[in-house]
Amino acid sequence: MPEALRTRTWELLLAAVLVATVVYNATQSPVYLDVDNFVNLFHLSIEKVIVAIAMTFVIVNGEIDLSVASVMAFAAAVLASLHEGGAVPFAVAIVIALAAATGAGLLQGFIVAKTGLPSLVVTLAGLIAFRGAARVLVEDRSVGDFPDWFRSLGRDEILGPLPFAVILFFVGLVVGGIVLHRSTFGRVVYVIGDNPEVARYSGIDVARVKLTLFGLSGFVAGVAGVLFAARLGSVRANIAEGFELDIITMVLLGGVSIFGGSGSLLGVALSIFVVLNIRNGLGLANVEASVQTGVIGALLILSVLAQNLVDRALALSQHLQDKRGTT
Amino acid sequence: MKIRQHVALLVAIGILIAACGDDDDSETGTADEGGGGGASGETVTIESGDDMSSILLPKCLGIAVFDQANEGAQEAAGELGTSEPEFLGPATCEDPTGQIDTMTNAGTQGVDAVMISNNAGEQIQSGVDSAVDAGVSVVSWDSPIPSGEGESLFVAQVDFDETGVVMADMAIDIMGEDGGELAILSASPDAANQNAWIDAFETALQDPQYASIELVDTVYGNDDADESYNQALGLVDSHPDLELIMAPTTVGIAAAAKAMTDEGLCDTVKVSGLGLPDEMREYTESGCAPEFALWSFVDLGYLTYYVTYGLVTGQLDASEGQAFVAGRMGEYTIETDPTRDQGLRIVMGPFTVYTAENIDQA
């Protein structure tokens, strides 16, 4: 099965890159290997990597969700404005914010599933609309003064050195991995991503799966938005702006095909570790943020080229095998 | 398999590229003890000796006044014979999370000090806490940590309440005794200094001598030239009787003056606030921005570096009433910051008000 082989090869490559990055960083900075640094490295990007898990499902399914960062801001803005209004207890406000984000995802999923419009277009509209909604809710103010327990949820360590969001990420990674790779639902996600027509003819309710995935994507973005609000301690309408690109970059670098049907969550996890470690290493070396972004961009281009080379290599070896078989 | 080797090579190159630029190891903190005057009443003269590794963290990169502050800090580092401070900041002022990242990493790196112009409001606190826990001295300049927690002290460019009065005076001067409608164009809603100045300005306007001035709106251009330009034009659209845009930010005031000039609105809407003479000269001479004020950012960076060095080497201990001499800037005294609930500050000053008469000398 060449698809699986391709994924395995890619995972091996990423693992090698990860090891190289870690070794290099460790030789460059004496503090890199500190436990606190590893926690920081995740914590400073934790909202993005949580969303990347859900994005993996969406892209494997052959779709894309460009609206995630706007939905994050939307959820945070709903939370902030409810808190400001003071009509509901804070815990209820969180539930409403998560429901609003899930609704945002379901709405887009419904349009994609029912009308057959490309998700690229539908979620691009979502990117604009939900950012706009966030701006309507908190205008250009900075809304904060959240309860202490909420702020501590975003900052304090609750298990050893690990803050809540970091634990949630690793739990999400394991659960996501099991669902995507070990369950019937996960199988169906791949089949649809590979060929939606075949899936439809095999009796799979394609529309329903897509609806579920976009709802999930909205919900997870909502969770990330709320966690971001907790970590920052206040909300502005422009929070998380541009995050969707970083998130999609991590997923694609993880070997997930933009055309759907292939890739693994393990690959995405490895790619997340690679990106975060490179950023962290560059940060400790006092390299400017804009240069860091350039480096990650270069890595993505190289990865696309490399994927292409891997594909051709596999095709070549397949071809040679076939030839040997026939003669 | 040959091709696979190629792939590995490509990726390895990627990593190499990623790792470049990482040549100067930041020296981890050495200086701790050292001669100390303490708060014993006598004036401490800050002297060179130990090294100091530090980061100068502006609100964002690419803004002229912060480059000037860096110039001043480098000058001070040269005089004190320390390693050069790293000038690091987010690419845009729009996103405050970059400051949190740099602050948090500073704790991991174990630098001696971070000097920050805070653009993240209360959001910076988690970063400051982890830096301070790791033994980093945090000194704020230009824009403080609102809570004052974790920060050793704040090097204020001017007294923030005085800023309000200076802006009110410029407003009444430009608008005349009959006053009129005025709007504020600020930087970002999380910038503590901006918010303090706007508060001080509003308080100053309560005084009967400014009763004819009506503050009709406050908008935010996030220290981005385009955004500020559009916000300024938006103000003119939404307030047809607007007579003055007050922008307490160098990016905002220049963008507003350009917008009014481009649209030929300078006869009806004037611009004032805090601006850089170099960026404002043509508008002041044309009468579009007849008056604005500022202080020296080079001096601010210089003074901040001296104070930080004094703290890190133990020559100063950040206590109220301590007096010290900072190189060419002369003598200052540490005081409680009346503009915040808690925190210490030193006030640099003075304000210079620029008009068509004196802008040539600036």
XYZ file of C-alpha atoms in Angstrom:
689
model
C 0.000 0.000 0.000
C 1.971 3.015 -1.262
C -0.135 5.551 0.661
C 0.836 4.041 3.994
C 4.435 3.716 2.868
C 4.488 7.365 1.886
C 3.146 8.379 5.280
C 5.663 6.182 7.125
C 8.569 7.600 5.099
C 7.423 11.099 5.889
C 7.099 10.384 9.588
C 10.638 8.988 9.628
C 11.941 12.111 7.925
C 10.182 14.366 10.405
C 11.504 12.336 13.308
C 15.018 12.742 11.929
C 14.493 16.482 11.512
C 13.148 16.688 15.042
C 16.152 14.890 16.483
C 18.496 17.129 14.489
C 16.670 20.252 15.729
C 16.736 19.136 19.340
C 20.410 18.206 19.207
C 21.321 21.457 17.501
C 19.334 23.593 19.946
C 20.807 21.717 22.893
C 24.339 22.465 21.745
C 23.482 26.116 21.110
C 21.717 27.025 24.313
C 22.468 25.577 27.734
C 18.933 26.280 28.933
C 17.123 24.678 25.999
C 16.785 21.281 27.665
C 15.254 22.684 30.875
C 11.855 21.220 31.673
C 10.453 24.732 32.053
C 11.601 25.629 28.574
C 9.852 22.595 27.108
C 6.650 23.544 28.865
C 6.986 27.162 27.696
C 7.645 26.008 24.172
C 4.242 24.337 24.094
C 2.435 26.841 26.244
C 3.339 29.855 24.094
C 1.708 28.247 21.028
C -0.716 25.912 22.723
C -3.885 27.361 21.189
C -2.570 26.845 17.652
C -1.486 23.267 18.182
C -4.797 22.295 19.783
C -6.618 23.564 16.698
C -4.130 21.724 14.466
C -5.491 18.396 15.764
C -9.004 19.163 14.500
C -7.594 20.681 11.310
C -5.895 17.353 10.562
C -9.289 15.641 10.464
C -10.732 18.337 8.196
C -7.838 18.236 5.716
C -7.650 14.423 5.664
C -11.341 14.596 4.798
C -10.443 16.634 1.716
C -11.710 19.943 3.057
C -10.101 22.987 4.695
C -11.223 25.343 7.440
C -9.789 28.832 7.025
C -12.129 30.283 9.644
C -10.530 28.726 12.746
C -8.616 31.802 13.927
C -11.669 34.011 13.444
C -13.820 31.501 15.306
C -11.252 31.558 18.139
C -11.606 35.334 18.345
C -15.393 35.036 18.012
C -15.617 32.612 20.967
C -13.319 34.796 23.066
C -15.344 37.879 22.147
C -18.640 36.180 23.050
C -17.118 35.228 26.398
C -15.749 38.726 27.002
C -18.939 40.535 26.115
C -21.090 38.195 28.226
C -18.684 38.739 31.116
C -18.866 42.471 30.587
C -22.642 42.387 30.444
C -22.646 40.520 33.721
C -26.021 38.865 33.105
C -24.791 35.266 33.323
C -22.276 33.527 35.609
C -18.850 33.175 34.068
C -19.021 29.390 33.743
C -22.274 29.732 31.785
C -20.632 32.360 29.592
C -17.913 29.834 28.741
C -20.529 27.251 27.744
C -22.333 29.802 25.558
C -19.036 30.825 23.929
C -18.223 27.196 23.113
C -21.748 26.656 21.786
C -21.446 29.745 19.600
C -18.151 28.490 18.156
C -19.610 25.031 17.531
C -22.589 26.684 15.853
C -20.220 28.669 13.654
C -18.543 25.431 12.578
C -21.826 23.596 12.013
C -23.206 26.449 9.925
C -20.199 26.343 7.612
C -20.282 22.536 7.570
C -23.953 22.631 6.629
C -23.286 24.950 3.695
C -20.359 22.821 2.502
C -22.259 19.541 2.871
C -25.585 20.662 1.444
C -24.595 23.014 -1.364
C -21.353 21.374 -2.377
C -19.570 24.726 -2.431
C -15.809 24.366 -1.886
C -14.907 24.710 1.788
C -12.102 27.056 0.739
C -14.730 29.612 -0.273
C -17.234 28.932 2.492
C -14.665 29.154 5.283
C -12.986 32.169 3.696
C -16.347 33.873 4.090
C -16.404 32.514 7.651
C -12.953 33.954 8.278
C -14.273 37.403 7.417
C -17.712 37.069 8.990
C -16.695 35.714 12.406
C -13.832 38.192 12.719
C -16.404 40.860 11.954
C -18.721 39.448 14.604
C -15.886 39.586 17.131
C -15.291 43.236 16.230
C -18.963 44.030 16.689
C -18.940 42.384 20.115
C -15.867 43.991 21.684
C -15.271 46.840 19.201
C -11.693 48.049 19.442
C -11.499 47.793 23.196
C -9.576 45.409 25.374
C -11.986 43.534 27.658
C -10.587 41.769 30.693
C -11.012 41.563 34.473
C -11.807 37.879 34.299
C -12.283 35.852 37.496
C -9.065 34.711 39.176
C -9.791 31.017 38.680
C -10.104 31.578 34.938
C -6.821 33.446 34.664
C -5.105 30.819 36.745
C -6.539 28.163 34.413
C -4.653 29.833 31.590
C -1.373 30.236 33.446
C -0.843 27.964 36.413
C 0.632 24.507 36.464
C -1.901 21.932 37.517
C -0.025 18.659 37.020
C 3.692 18.776 37.729
C 5.011 21.559 35.511
C 2.101 21.270 33.065
C -0.628 23.912 32.671
C -4.179 22.825 31.808
C -4.000 23.673 28.096
C -0.811 21.639 27.593
C -2.392 18.590 29.215
C -5.494 19.080 27.088
C -3.340 19.129 23.958
C -1.669 15.809 24.733
C -4.981 14.188 25.693
C -6.483 15.535 22.468
C -3.568 14.124 20.501
C -4.046 10.621 21.913
C -7.847 10.631 21.594
C -7.607 12.149 18.109
C -5.055 9.529 17.094
C -7.274 6.675 18.271
C -10.376 8.068 16.553
C -8.598 8.847 13.287
C -6.542 5.675 13.013
C -8.383 3.029 15.023
C -12.112 3.726 14.632
C -14.667 3.210 11.885
C -15.348 6.927 11.855
C -11.659 7.603 11.212
C -11.678 5.069 8.368
C -14.677 6.839 6.839
C -12.906 10.213 7.106
C -10.057 8.802 5.005
C -12.329 7.121 2.478
C -14.245 10.337 1.857
C -11.003 12.319 1.628
C -9.646 9.823 -0.872
C -12.692 9.762 -3.089
C -16.048 11.206 -1.997
C -17.889 9.619 -4.963
C -16.756 6.129 -4.044
C -17.675 6.846 -0.441
C -21.136 7.974 -1.434
C -21.746 4.883 -3.551
C -20.603 2.678 -0.701
C -23.473 4.060 1.343
C -21.507 6.465 3.538
C -23.439 9.556 4.648
C -20.807 11.974 3.379
C -22.764 15.114 4.262
C -23.174 14.002 7.839
C -19.475 13.260 8.293
C -18.532 16.667 6.894
C -21.065 18.383 9.137
C -19.602 16.561 12.150
C -16.048 17.525 11.240
C -16.796 21.214 10.740
C -18.778 21.247 13.982
C -15.777 19.638 15.691
C -13.438 22.166 14.108
C -15.606 25.039 15.377
C -15.832 23.541 18.852
C -12.075 22.984 19.133
C -11.406 26.517 17.835
C -13.826 27.742 20.513
C -11.940 25.852 23.219
C -8.668 27.320 21.924
C -10.154 30.827 21.870
C -11.376 30.537 25.455
C -7.994 29.168 26.569
C -6.268 32.029 24.769
C -8.457 34.501 26.651
C -7.501 32.773 29.910
C -3.783 32.899 29.120
C -3.810 36.527 27.978
C -6.194 37.739 30.660
C -8.044 40.017 28.264
C -9.675 39.888 24.855
C -9.415 42.083 21.810
C -11.197 41.562 18.508
C -7.913 41.037 16.670
C -6.598 38.180 18.808
C -5.305 35.119 16.970
C -5.292 37.038 13.674
C -3.410 35.033 11.038
C -3.227 31.884 13.180
C -5.003 29.834 10.493
C -1.909 29.940 8.313
C 0.387 28.682 11.072
C -2.082 25.923 11.887
C -2.480 24.766 8.287
C 1.304 24.946 7.856
C 1.805 22.534 10.746
C -0.725 20.078 9.311
C 0.706 20.142 5.785
C 4.265 19.899 7.059
C 3.045 16.844 8.930
C 2.608 15.070 5.606
C -1.157 15.429 5.320
C -2.059 15.817 1.662
C -3.920 19.042 0.865
C -6.055 16.908 -1.494
C -7.241 14.700 1.361
C -7.143 10.990 2.006
C -3.635 10.667 3.344
C -1.449 11.609 6.255
C -1.365 10.755 9.927
C -1.819 12.472 13.227
C 1.582 11.141 14.259
C 3.077 13.063 11.338
C 1.238 16.213 12.416
C 2.389 15.755 16.015
C 5.982 15.425 14.800
C 5.633 18.479 12.603
C 4.216 20.453 15.549
C 7.211 19.441 17.651
C 9.587 20.407 14.837
C 8.003 23.828 14.271
C 7.794 24.654 17.984
C 11.374 23.538 18.619
C 12.706 25.555 15.717
C 10.791 28.635 16.878
C 11.968 28.136 20.433
C 15.580 27.617 19.399
C 15.510 30.717 17.229
C 13.814 32.658 20.007
C 16.475 31.662 22.530
C 19.072 32.717 19.969
C 17.382 36.152 19.847
C 16.289 35.833 16.224
C 13.474 38.220 15.356
C 9.941 36.876 15.025
C 9.669 37.873 11.375
C 12.825 35.916 10.539
C 11.428 32.912 12.429
C 8.324 33.067 10.262
C 10.513 33.163 7.165
C 12.384 30.065 8.305
C 9.157 28.137 8.913
C 7.952 29.226 5.474
C 11.139 27.973 3.868
C 10.701 24.692 5.671
C 7.191 24.322 4.271
C 8.383 24.896 0.725
C 11.177 22.372 1.211
C 8.698 19.900 2.647
C 6.420 20.193 -0.353
C 9.400 19.620 -2.627
C 10.539 16.721 -0.493
C 7.085 15.147 -0.518
C 7.122 15.379 -4.254
C 10.506 13.656 -4.393
C 9.322 10.906 -2.077
C 6.276 10.337 -4.279
C 8.400 10.090 -7.380
C 10.842 7.748 -5.684
C 8.014 5.488 -4.605
C 6.450 5.556 -8.051
C 9.798 4.678 -9.572
C 10.399 1.717 -7.293
C 6.842 0.525 -7.910
C 7.445 0.784 -11.616
C 10.681 -1.194 -11.377
C 8.969 -3.880 -9.323
C 6.140 -4.163 -11.825
C 8.634 -4.501 -14.614
C 10.466 -7.243 -12.826
C 7.175 -8.965 -12.192
C 6.158 -9.030 -15.836
C 9.456 -10.201 -17.284
C 17.834 4.530 -2.121
C 19.446 7.569 -3.682
C 16.434 9.834 -3.838
C 15.693 9.326 -0.213
C 19.180 10.557 0.573
C 18.481 13.656 -1.431
C 15.361 14.253 0.562
C 17.222 13.867 3.805
C 19.826 16.299 2.561
C 17.206 18.854 1.620
C 15.645 18.685 5.015
C 19.018 18.919 6.675
C 19.659 22.096 4.713
C 16.328 23.412 5.934
C 17.417 22.827 9.488
C 20.718 24.525 8.874
C 18.963 27.562 7.510
C 16.683 27.479 10.495
C 19.552 27.416 12.892
C 21.559 30.223 11.322
C 21.847 33.589 12.944
C 22.403 31.878 16.219
C 26.008 32.896 16.609
C 26.269 35.081 19.644
C 25.604 33.122 22.771
C 24.020 35.427 25.251
C 26.237 35.459 28.281
C 24.325 34.219 31.207
C 24.146 36.514 34.148
C 27.260 37.158 36.086
C 26.747 40.450 37.789
C 24.869 40.272 41.009
C 26.784 41.714 43.883
C 28.827 44.838 43.618
C 29.257 48.126 45.379
C 25.948 49.342 46.653
C 24.882 52.708 47.905
C 21.521 51.446 49.082
C 18.816 53.809 50.202
C 21.036 55.390 52.787
C 20.289 58.890 51.657
C 23.423 59.749 49.722
C 23.344 60.080 45.968
C 24.675 57.037 44.133
C 26.755 57.599 41.047
C 26.214 54.621 38.746
C 29.617 53.290 37.749
C 30.838 50.688 35.326
C 32.274 47.362 36.435
C 30.418 44.105 35.970
C 28.932 42.997 32.690
C 25.189 42.878 32.062
C 23.253 40.852 29.476
C 19.960 42.447 28.580
C 17.100 42.728 26.127
C 15.571 46.024 25.058
C 11.972 45.149 24.177
C 10.059 47.895 22.330
C 6.336 47.766 21.571
C 7.288 46.645 18.079
C 10.083 47.027 15.554
C 10.184 49.538 12.728
C 9.129 52.634 14.685
C 11.535 55.563 14.651
C 11.277 56.525 18.311
C 12.086 53.001 19.469
C 15.138 52.916 17.217
C 16.189 56.145 18.920
C 15.697 54.577 22.349
C 17.892 51.688 21.208
C 20.530 54.191 20.105
C 20.530 55.686 23.594
C 20.714 52.278 25.262
C 23.648 51.241 23.051
C 25.397 54.503 23.909
C 24.957 53.796 27.634
C 26.161 50.204 27.172
C 29.275 51.586 25.476
C 29.955 53.928 28.385
C 29.399 51.216 30.963
C 31.436 48.684 28.995
C 28.764 45.984 29.007
C 27.592 43.601 26.289
C 25.296 45.317 23.831
C 21.611 45.002 24.721
C 19.655 42.807 22.285
C 17.010 44.922 20.537
C 14.134 42.465 20.084
C 10.450 42.983 19.481
C 7.316 41.856 17.661
C 7.114 42.625 13.951
C 3.904 44.618 14.399
C 2.389 46.574 17.259
C -0.951 44.931 16.503
C -0.087 41.628 18.156
C 1.011 41.870 21.774
C 1.674 38.131 22.167
C 5.158 38.549 20.664
C 6.148 40.564 23.733
C 4.898 37.784 25.997
C 6.998 35.245 24.070
C 10.165 37.348 24.280
C 9.624 38.056 27.974
C 9.029 34.360 28.758
C 12.070 33.288 26.739
C 14.178 35.888 28.555
C 13.499 33.987 31.767
C 14.651 30.764 30.149
C 17.733 32.406 28.676
C 18.645 33.799 32.062
C 19.517 37.286 30.864
C 20.138 39.799 33.628
C 17.458 42.254 32.605
C 14.629 43.048 30.218
C 13.738 46.663 29.499
C 10.213 46.783 28.124
C 7.892 49.354 26.640
C 4.748 47.403 27.432
C 2.226 47.046 24.639
C 0.394 44.049 26.087
C -1.374 45.685 29.025
C -2.217 43.188 31.748
C -1.512 40.388 29.263
C 2.231 40.765 29.820
C 1.899 39.607 33.427
C 2.398 35.873 32.814
C 5.603 36.583 30.913
C 6.867 39.027 33.549
C 6.109 36.538 36.327
C 8.095 33.749 34.714
C 10.992 36.098 33.899
C 11.118 37.426 37.455
C 10.887 33.893 38.869
C 13.966 33.076 36.810
C 15.826 36.015 38.361
C 15.497 38.543 35.539
C 15.206 42.229 36.476
C 12.312 43.824 34.612
C 12.427 47.570 34.080
C 9.722 49.302 32.088
C 10.176 52.465 30.094
C 7.805 54.490 27.897
C 4.845 52.271 28.849
C 4.666 50.526 32.258
C 3.298 47.232 33.607
C -0.147 48.394 34.768
C -0.138 46.390 38.015
C 3.457 47.312 38.805
C 3.969 43.669 39.815
C 7.315 42.136 38.950
C 8.598 45.404 37.575
C 11.552 46.955 39.471
C 10.625 50.421 38.371
C 9.268 52.464 35.509
C 11.365 55.049 33.687
C 8.662 57.559 32.790
C 9.463 59.891 29.919
C 7.389 62.656 31.533
C 4.821 62.901 34.286
C 1.708 61.259 32.879
C -0.668 63.770 34.466
C 1.391 66.592 33.039
C 0.974 64.986 29.605
C -2.778 65.526 29.929
C -2.335 69.205 30.773
C 0.209 69.760 27.980
C -2.221 68.249 25.448
C -5.125 70.318 26.810
C -3.017 73.481 26.576
C -2.041 72.725 22.983
C -5.691 72.040 22.143
C -7.009 75.340 23.484
C -4.098 77.154 21.867
C -4.902 75.708 18.455
C -8.705 75.808 18.679
C -8.947 79.199 20.347
C -11.125 80.284 23.265
C -14.337 79.268 21.511
C -13.135 75.634 21.485
C -15.070 73.045 19.477
C -15.087 69.311 18.798
C -11.972 67.219 19.363
C -11.246 63.508 18.904
C -8.404 61.283 20.092
C -6.457 58.962 17.793
C -4.550 56.552 20.017
C -2.242 53.586 19.372
C -3.513 50.286 20.765
C -6.174 49.862 23.469
C -3.722 47.750 25.500
C -0.962 50.378 25.649
C -0.775 51.440 29.284
C 0.893 54.776 28.560
C -1.709 55.731 25.940
C -4.561 54.893 28.284
C -2.968 56.845 31.138
C -2.470 59.889 28.912
C -6.018 59.737 27.587
C -7.308 59.555 31.179
C -5.069 62.462 32.187
C -6.217 64.445 29.155
C -9.878 63.836 29.974
C -9.245 64.880 33.572
C -7.445 68.025 32.442
C -10.342 68.927 30.149
C -12.633 69.060 33.214
C -10.949 72.309 34.183
C -13.230 75.311 33.410
C -10.608 76.949 31.203
C -11.094 74.115 28.675
C -14.898 74.001 29.040
C -15.422 74.964 25.404
C -13.639 71.820 24.181
C -15.818 68.795 23.553
C -14.182 65.346 23.304
C -16.388 63.461 20.850
C -14.551 60.199 20.094
C -11.520 57.991 20.773
C -10.260 55.618 18.079
C -7.262 53.280 17.790
C -4.783 53.006 14.910
C -2.545 50.387 16.579
C 0.619 52.352 15.734
C 0.198 51.243 12.145
C 0.519 54.070 9.625
C -2.217 52.814 7.262
C -4.670 51.980 9.984
C -4.093 55.324 11.731
C -4.509 57.168 8.417
C -7.862 55.474 7.809
C -9.017 56.016 11.378
C -8.226 59.741 11.052
C -10.296 60.005 7.871
C -13.053 57.997 9.557
C -13.149 60.568 12.365
C -13.666 63.380 9.878
C -16.512 61.455 8.235
C -18.316 60.620 11.441
C -17.867 64.060 13.035
C -18.474 66.803 10.452
C -17.793 69.565 13.012
C -14.477 68.100 14.124
C -11.786 70.755 14.593
C -8.851 68.892 16.084
C -7.415 65.376 16.142
C -5.269 64.781 19.218
C -2.905 61.834 18.699
C -0.638 61.012 21.643
C 1.414 58.670 19.430
C 4.140 59.543 16.956
C 2.758 57.127 14.360
C -0.803 58.378 14.794
C -0.047 62.088 14.663
C 2.063 61.787 11.501
C -0.573 59.618 9.808
C -3.383 61.997 10.798
C -1.446 65.039 9.560
C -0.764 63.264 6.270
C -4.414 62.273 5.914
C -5.647 65.847 6.508
C -3.007 67.204 4.129
C -3.794 64.663 1.386
C -7.516 65.361 1.591
C -7.080 69.143 1.799
C -8.812 69.254 5.168
C -6.131 71.156 7.065
C -8.102 74.400 7.069
C -10.907 72.889 9.098
C -9.276 70.002 10.994
C -5.950 70.509 12.753
C -3.719 67.829 14.211
C -1.805 67.815 17.479
C -0.403 65.394 20.040
C 2.949 63.746 20.577
C 5.154 63.646 17.490
C 8.687 63.372 16.222
C 10.042 66.674 14.871
C 11.620 64.902 11.884
C 8.316 63.345 10.895
C 6.229 66.438 11.630
C 8.299 69.303 10.212
C 6.402 69.775 6.940
C 3.004 69.649 8.644
C 4.013 72.147 11.306
C 5.380 74.515 8.698
C 2.215 74.140 6.591
C 0.078 74.905 9.632
C -1.694 71.540 9.563
C -0.129 70.529 12.880
C 0.700 73.895 14.418
C 1.804 72.509 17.793
C 2.911 69.158 19.141
C 5.089 67.914 21.974
C 7.684 65.242 22.691
C 10.730 64.317 24.736
C 13.994 62.720 23.653
C 13.730 58.970 23.090
C 17.519 58.699 22.809
C 17.773 60.059 26.356
C 14.999 57.739 27.494
C 16.860 54.664 26.218
C 20.114 55.945 27.723
C 18.598 56.636 31.140
C 16.718 53.324 31.164
C 19.919 51.417 30.477
C 21.809 53.224 33.263
C 19.042 52.613 35.795
C 18.756 48.958 34.809
C 22.513 48.527 35.103
C 22.417 50.157 38.528
C 19.724 47.707 39.649
C 21.352 44.583 38.229
C 24.768 45.397 39.706
C 23.258 46.209 43.088
C 24.266 49.868 43.021
C 20.571 50.759 43.199
C 17.922 48.813 45.080
C 14.706 50.297 43.726
C 13.539 51.985 46.882
C 11.617 55.189 47.221
C 13.679 58.304 47.746
C 16.928 56.874 46.413
C 18.840 59.461 44.398
C 21.427 58.631 41.750
C 23.479 60.084 38.933
C 23.096 58.483 35.498
C 25.989 59.468 33.226
C 25.398 62.549 31.092
C 21.753 62.767 32.175
C 22.541 63.894 35.699
C 20.632 63.311 38.899
C 17.288 61.587 39.408
C 15.269 60.371 42.377
C 13.153 57.221 42.621
C 9.582 57.958 43.712
C 6.269 56.158 44.025
C 4.256 56.341 40.838
C 1.140 58.389 41.561
C -0.419 57.378 38.243
C -0.656 53.697 39.231
C -1.938 51.868 42.319
C 1.507 50.467 42.992
C 4.938 50.801 41.452
C 7.996 53.044 41.494
C 9.114 55.430 38.832
C 11.647 58.013 37.877
C 10.524 60.882 35.702
C 12.887 61.916 32.929
C 11.338 64.973 31.302
C 11.194 67.597 30.053
C 8.497 68.175 27.485
C 9.402 70.202 24.458
C 6.496 71.832 22.657
C 7.290 72.278 18.975
C 5.818 75.045 16.828
C 6.757 76.652 13.517
C 9.143 78.899 15.524
C 11.363 76.216 17.028
C 10.932 73.173 14.771
C 14.006 74.159 12.742
C 16.245 73.791 15.746
C 14.990 70.288 16.496
